[in-house]
Short mmCIF file of C-alpha atoms and ligand atoms in Angstrom, two decimals:
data_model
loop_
_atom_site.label_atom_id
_atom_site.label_comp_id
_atom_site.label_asym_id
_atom_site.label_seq_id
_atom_site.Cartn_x
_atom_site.Cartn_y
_atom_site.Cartn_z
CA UNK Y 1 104.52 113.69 61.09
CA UNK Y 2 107.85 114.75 62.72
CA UNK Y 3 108.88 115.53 66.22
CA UNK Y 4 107.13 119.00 67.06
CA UNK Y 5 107.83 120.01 70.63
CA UNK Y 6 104.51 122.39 69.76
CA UNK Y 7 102.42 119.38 69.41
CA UNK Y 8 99.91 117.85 71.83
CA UNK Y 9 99.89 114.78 73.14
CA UNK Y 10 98.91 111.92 70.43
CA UNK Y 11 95.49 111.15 72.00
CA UNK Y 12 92.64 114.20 72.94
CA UNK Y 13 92.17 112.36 76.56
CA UNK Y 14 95.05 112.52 78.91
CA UNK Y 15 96.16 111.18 82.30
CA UNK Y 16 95.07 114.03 83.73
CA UNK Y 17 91.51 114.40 82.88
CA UNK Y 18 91.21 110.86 83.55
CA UNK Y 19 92.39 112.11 87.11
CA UNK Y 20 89.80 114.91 86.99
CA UNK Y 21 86.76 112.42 86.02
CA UNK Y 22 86.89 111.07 90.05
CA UNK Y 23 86.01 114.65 90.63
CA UNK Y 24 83.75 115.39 87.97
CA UNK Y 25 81.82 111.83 88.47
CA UNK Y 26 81.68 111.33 84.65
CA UNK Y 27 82.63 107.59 84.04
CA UNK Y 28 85.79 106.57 82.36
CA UNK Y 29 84.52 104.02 79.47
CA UNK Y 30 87.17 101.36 78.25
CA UNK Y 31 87.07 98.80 75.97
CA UNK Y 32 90.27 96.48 74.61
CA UNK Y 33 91.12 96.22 71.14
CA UNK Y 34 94.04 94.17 68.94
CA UNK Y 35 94.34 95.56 65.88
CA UNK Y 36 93.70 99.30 63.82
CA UNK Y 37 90.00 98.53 62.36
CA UNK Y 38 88.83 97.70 66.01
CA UNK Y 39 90.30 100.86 67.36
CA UNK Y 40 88.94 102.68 64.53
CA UNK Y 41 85.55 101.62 65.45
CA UNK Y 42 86.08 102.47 69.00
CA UNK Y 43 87.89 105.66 68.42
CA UNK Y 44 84.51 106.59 66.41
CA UNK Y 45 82.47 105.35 69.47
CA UNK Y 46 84.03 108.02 71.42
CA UNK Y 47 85.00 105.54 74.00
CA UNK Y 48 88.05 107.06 76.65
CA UNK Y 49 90.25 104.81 76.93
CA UNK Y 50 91.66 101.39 74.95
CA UNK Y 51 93.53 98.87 76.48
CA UNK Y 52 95.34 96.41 74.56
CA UNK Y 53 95.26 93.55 76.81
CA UNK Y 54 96.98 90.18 77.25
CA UNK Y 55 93.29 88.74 77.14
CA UNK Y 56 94.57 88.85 73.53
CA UNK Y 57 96.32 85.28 74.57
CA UNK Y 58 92.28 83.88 75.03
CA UNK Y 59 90.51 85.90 72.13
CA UNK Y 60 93.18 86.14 69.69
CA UNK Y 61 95.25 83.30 70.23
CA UNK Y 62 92.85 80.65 71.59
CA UNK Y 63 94.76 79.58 74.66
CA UNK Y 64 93.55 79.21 77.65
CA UNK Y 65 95.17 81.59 80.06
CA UNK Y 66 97.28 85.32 79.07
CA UNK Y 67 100.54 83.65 80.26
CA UNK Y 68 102.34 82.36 77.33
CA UNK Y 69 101.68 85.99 75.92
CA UNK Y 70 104.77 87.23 75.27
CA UNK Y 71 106.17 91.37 74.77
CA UNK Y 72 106.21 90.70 71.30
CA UNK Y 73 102.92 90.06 71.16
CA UNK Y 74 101.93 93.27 72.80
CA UNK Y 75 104.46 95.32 70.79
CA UNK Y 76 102.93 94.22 67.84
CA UNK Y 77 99.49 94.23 68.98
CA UNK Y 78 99.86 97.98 70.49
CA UNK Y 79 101.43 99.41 67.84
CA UNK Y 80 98.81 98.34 65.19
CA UNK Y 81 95.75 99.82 67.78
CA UNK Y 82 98.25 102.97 67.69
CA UNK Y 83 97.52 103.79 64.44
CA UNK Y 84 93.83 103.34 64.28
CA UNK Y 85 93.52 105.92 67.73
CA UNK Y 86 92.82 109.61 67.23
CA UNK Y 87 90.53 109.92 70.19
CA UNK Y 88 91.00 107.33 73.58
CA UNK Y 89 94.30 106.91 75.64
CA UNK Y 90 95.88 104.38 74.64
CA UNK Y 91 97.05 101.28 77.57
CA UNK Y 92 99.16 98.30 77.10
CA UNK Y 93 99.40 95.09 79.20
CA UNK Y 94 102.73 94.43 80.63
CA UNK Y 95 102.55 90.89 79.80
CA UNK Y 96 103.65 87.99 82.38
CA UNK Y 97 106.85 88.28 83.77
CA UNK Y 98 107.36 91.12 81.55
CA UNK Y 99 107.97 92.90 84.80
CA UNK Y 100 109.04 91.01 87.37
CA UNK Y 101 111.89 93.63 88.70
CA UNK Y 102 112.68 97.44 88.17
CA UNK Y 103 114.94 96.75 85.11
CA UNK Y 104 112.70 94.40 83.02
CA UNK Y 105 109.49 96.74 83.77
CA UNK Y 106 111.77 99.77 82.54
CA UNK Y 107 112.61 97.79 79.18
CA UNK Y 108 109.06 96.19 78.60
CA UNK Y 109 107.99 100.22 79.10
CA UNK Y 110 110.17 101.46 76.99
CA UNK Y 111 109.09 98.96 73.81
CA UNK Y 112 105.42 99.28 75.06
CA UNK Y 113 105.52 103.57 75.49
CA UNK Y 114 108.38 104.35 72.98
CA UNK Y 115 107.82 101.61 69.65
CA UNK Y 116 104.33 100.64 70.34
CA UNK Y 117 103.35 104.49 71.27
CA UNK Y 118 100.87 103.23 74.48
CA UNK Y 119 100.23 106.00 76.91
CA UNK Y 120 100.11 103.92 80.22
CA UNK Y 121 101.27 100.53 80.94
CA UNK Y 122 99.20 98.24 82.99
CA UNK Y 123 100.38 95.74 85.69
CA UNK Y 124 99.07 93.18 87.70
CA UNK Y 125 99.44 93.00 91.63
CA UNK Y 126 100.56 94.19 94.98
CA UNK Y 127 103.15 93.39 97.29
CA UNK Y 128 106.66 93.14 95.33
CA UNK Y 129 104.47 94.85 92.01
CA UNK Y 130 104.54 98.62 94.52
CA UNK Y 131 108.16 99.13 93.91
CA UNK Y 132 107.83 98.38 90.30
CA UNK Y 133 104.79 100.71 89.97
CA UNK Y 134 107.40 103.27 92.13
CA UNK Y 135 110.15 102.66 89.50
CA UNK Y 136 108.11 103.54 86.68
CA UNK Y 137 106.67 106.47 88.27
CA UNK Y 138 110.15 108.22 88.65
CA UNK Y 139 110.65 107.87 85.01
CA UNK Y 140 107.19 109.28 84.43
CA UNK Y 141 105.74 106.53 82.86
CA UNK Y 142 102.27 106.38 83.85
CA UNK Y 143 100.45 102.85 85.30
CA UNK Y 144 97.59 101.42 85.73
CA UNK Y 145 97.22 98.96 88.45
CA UNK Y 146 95.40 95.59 88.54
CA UNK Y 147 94.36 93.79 91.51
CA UNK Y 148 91.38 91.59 92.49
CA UNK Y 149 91.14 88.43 89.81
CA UNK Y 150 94.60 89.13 88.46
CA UNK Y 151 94.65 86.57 85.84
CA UNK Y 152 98.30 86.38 85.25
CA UNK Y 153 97.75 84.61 88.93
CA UNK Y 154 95.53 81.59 87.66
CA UNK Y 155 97.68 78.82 88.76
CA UNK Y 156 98.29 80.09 91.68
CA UNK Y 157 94.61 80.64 91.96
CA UNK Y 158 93.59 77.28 90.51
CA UNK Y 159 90.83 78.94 88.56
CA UNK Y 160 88.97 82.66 87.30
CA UNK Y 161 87.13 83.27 90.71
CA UNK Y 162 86.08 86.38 92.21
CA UNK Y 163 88.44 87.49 95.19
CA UNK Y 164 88.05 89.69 98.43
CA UNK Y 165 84.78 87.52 99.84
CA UNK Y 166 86.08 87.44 103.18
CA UNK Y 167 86.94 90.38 105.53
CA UNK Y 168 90.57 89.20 105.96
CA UNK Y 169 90.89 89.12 102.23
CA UNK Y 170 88.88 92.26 101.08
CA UNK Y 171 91.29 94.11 103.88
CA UNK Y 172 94.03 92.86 102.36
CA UNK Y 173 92.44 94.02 99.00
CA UNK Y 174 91.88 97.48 100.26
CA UNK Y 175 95.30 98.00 101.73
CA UNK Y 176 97.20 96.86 98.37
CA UNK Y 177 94.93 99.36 96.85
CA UNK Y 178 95.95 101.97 99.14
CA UNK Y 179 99.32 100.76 98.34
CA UNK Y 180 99.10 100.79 94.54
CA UNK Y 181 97.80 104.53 94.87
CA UNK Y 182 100.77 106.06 97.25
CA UNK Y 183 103.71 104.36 94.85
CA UNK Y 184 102.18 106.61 92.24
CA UNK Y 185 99.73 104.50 89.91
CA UNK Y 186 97.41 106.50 88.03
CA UNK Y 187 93.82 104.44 87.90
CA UNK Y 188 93.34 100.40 89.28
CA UNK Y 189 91.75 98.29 87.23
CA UNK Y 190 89.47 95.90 89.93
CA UNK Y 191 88.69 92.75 88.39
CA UNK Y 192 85.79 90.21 90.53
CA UNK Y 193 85.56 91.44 93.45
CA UNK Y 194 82.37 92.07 95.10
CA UNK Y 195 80.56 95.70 94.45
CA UNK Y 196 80.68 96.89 98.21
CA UNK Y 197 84.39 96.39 98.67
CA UNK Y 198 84.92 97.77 95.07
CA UNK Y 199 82.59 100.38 96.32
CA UNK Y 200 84.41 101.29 99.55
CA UNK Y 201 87.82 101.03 97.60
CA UNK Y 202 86.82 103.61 95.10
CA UNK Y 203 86.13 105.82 98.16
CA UNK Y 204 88.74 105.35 100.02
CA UNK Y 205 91.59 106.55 97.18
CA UNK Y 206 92.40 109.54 95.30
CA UNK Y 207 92.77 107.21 91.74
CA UNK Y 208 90.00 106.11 89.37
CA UNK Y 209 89.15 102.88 89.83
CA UNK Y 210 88.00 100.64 87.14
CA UNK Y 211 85.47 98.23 87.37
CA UNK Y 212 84.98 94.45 85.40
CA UNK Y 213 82.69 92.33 87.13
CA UNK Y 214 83.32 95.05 90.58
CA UNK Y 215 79.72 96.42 90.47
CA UNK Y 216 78.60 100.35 89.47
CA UNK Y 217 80.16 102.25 91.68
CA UNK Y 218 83.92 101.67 90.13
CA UNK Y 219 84.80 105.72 88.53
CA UNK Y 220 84.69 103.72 85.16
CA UNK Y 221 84.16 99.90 83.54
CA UNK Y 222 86.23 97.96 81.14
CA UNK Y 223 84.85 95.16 78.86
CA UNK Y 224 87.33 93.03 76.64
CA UNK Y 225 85.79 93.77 73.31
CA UNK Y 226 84.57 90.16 72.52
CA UNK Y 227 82.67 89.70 75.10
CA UNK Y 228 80.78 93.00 74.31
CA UNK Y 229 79.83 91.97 71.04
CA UNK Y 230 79.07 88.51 71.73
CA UNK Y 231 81.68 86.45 69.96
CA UNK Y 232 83.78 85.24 72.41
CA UNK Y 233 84.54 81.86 72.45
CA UNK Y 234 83.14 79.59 75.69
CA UNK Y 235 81.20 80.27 78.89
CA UNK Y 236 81.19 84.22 78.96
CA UNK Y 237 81.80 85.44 82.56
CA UNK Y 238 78.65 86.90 84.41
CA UNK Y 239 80.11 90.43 84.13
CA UNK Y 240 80.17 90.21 80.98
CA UNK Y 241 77.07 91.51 78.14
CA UNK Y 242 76.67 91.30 74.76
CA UNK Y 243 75.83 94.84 73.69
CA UNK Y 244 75.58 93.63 69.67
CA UNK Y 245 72.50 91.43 70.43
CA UNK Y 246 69.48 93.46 69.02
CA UNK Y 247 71.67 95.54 67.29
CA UNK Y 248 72.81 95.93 63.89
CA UNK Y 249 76.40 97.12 63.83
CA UNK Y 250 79.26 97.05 65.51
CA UNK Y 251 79.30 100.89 65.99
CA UNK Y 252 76.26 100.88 67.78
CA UNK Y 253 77.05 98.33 70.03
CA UNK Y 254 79.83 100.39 70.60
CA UNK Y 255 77.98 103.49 70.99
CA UNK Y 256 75.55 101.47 73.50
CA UNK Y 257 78.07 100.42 75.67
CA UNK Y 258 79.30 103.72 76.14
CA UNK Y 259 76.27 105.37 76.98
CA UNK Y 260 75.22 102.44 79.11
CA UNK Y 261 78.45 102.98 81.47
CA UNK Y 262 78.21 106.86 81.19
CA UNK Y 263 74.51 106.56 82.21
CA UNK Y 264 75.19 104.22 84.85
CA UNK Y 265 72.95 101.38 83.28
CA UNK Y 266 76.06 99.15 83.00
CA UNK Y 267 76.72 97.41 85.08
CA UNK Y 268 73.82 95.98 86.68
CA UNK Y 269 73.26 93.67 89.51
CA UNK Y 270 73.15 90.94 87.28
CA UNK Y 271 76.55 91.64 86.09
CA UNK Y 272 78.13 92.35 89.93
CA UNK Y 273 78.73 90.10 92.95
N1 LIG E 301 87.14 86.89 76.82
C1 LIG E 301 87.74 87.21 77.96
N2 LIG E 301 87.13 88.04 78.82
C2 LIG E 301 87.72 88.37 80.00
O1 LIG E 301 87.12 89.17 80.75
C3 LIG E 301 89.01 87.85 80.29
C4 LIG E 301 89.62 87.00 79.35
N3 LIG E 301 88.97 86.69 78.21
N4 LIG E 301 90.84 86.47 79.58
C5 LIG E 301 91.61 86.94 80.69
C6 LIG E 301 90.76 87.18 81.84
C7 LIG E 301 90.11 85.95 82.42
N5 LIG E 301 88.91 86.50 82.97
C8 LIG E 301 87.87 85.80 83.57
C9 LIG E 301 87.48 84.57 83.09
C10 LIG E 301 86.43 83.88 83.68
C11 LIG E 301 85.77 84.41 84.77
C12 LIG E 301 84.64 83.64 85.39
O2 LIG E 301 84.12 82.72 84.81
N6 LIG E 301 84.19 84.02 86.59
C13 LIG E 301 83.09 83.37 87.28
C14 LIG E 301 83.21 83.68 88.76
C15 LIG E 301 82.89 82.48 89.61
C16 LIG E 301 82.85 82.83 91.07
O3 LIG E 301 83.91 82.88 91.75
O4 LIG E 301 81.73 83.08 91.57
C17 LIG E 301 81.77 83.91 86.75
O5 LIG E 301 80.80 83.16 86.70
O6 LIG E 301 81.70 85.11 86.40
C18 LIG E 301 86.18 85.64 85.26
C19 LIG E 301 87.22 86.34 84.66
C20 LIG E 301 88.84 87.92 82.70
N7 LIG E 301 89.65 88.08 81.51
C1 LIG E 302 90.11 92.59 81.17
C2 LIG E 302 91.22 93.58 81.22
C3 LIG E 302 91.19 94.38 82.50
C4 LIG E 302 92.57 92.97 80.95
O1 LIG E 302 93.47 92.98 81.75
C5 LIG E 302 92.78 92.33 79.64
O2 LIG E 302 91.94 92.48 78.73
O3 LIG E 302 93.81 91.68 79.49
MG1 LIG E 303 95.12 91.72 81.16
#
């Protein structure tokens, strides 16, 4: 189809009923996906939002971190779940170092948003990361923050463990939040931290938050697709559930998932810390 200033946005959700969902208190259900068939099947599922997401480096690529996943990777990647989405917003991982100042972030958004067609990029971090999420809000290209287990920090971390356990740290936490919100980001993604800070951070700003392994009371959830159907490879992370097991097809794990978050059944205490 050809350019049609008439035309709606590609996708039936948009940024801003995504904004209007913190209101509403309906849950914003995400899922990640690599490639068109996935999406289609998600897409179907009526889920809100995909992310294509540099976990693609573990369940795609069998490595052992996201960091040697490179902008190709998500270019390619994002514009293959472009053509399978109808339905969800579509989100792309800036991938490591992708976006380390203004002018790299504005040409890793410009592949992701303009060839790959994603909606949102997605970015990991505080500190230096505001003016980069401030940069890419004056060209109106709408982020998603990431903060928490950020796991483009693992060696710096020295392994996946949850973050914000101690007041000085869960302050910090809350402040970069804070942060992440006033340079203009449009939802946080909050990755292991424990449910009452995720709980008070969701309070305390005007964006959706959303929640892996950050207990129910995130304004939506995220699951990397693998994990919800059970065929990730290795230990699977406690926030994690396999929402194929009983089931007989990928669309209804699918469609369990999403009512599961939407009904607030997911996630459980079993799932939070
Ligand atoms: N398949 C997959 N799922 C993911 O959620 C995911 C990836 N890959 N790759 C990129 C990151 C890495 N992630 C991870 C990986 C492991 C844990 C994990 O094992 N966490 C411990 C926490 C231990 C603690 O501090 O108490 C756990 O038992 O859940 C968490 C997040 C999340 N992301
Ligand atoms: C788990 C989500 C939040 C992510 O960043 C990814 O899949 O890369
Ligand atoms: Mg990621």
């Amino acid at each position: 189809m050809y350019a049609n200033p008439d035309s709606p946005p590609r996708s039936a959700v948009t940024v801003p009923q995504l904004h209007a969902r913190k209101q509403s208190g309906e849950k914003i259900v995400v899922v990640t996906a690599y490639d068109a068939s996935f999406a289609l099947q998600v897409d179907a599922a009526g889920i809100d939002v995909v992310l294509v997401g540099d976990s693609l480096g573990n369940v795609v690529q069998g490595r052992t971190s996201t960091l040697p996943v490179t902008l190709e990777h998500m270019v390619y990647h994002t514009s293959i779940v472009a053509r399978g989405l109808k339905h969800a917003l579509l989100i792309a991982d800036l991938p490591f170092m992708s976006y380390a100042d203004r002018g790299r972030a504005y040409d890793a958004a410009m592949r992701l948003c303009g060839e790959a067609q994603a909606q949102m990029v997605k970015l990991e971090g505080a500190g230096w990361a505001v003016d980069v999420i401030a940069a890419l809000t004056e060209r109106d290209v709408p982020v998603c923050a990431h903060l928490g287990l950020t796991p483009q920090s693992v060696n710096k971390f020295g392994g996946y463990r949850v973050q914000g356990r101690d007041e000085t740290r869960a302050a910090q936490l809350l402040a970069d939040a804070k942060a992440v919100a006033a340079a203009g980001a449009d939802l946080l993604v909050l990755e292991c931290v424990p449910a009452a800070l995720a709980e008070r951070i969701t309070r305390e700003i005007a964006i959706p938050t959303i929640g892996i392994g950050a207990g129910p009371a995130c304004d939506g959830q995220v699951l990397v697709l693998y994990d919800l159907l059970g065929i990730s490879p290795g230990k699977r992370p406690r926030f994690s559930k396999d929402f194929l097991a009983g089931r007989d097809s990928i669309a209804a794990a699918l469609s369990a998932y999403a009512h599961a978050v939407r009904s607030g059944e997911f996630p459980g205490p079993e799932h939070s810390y």
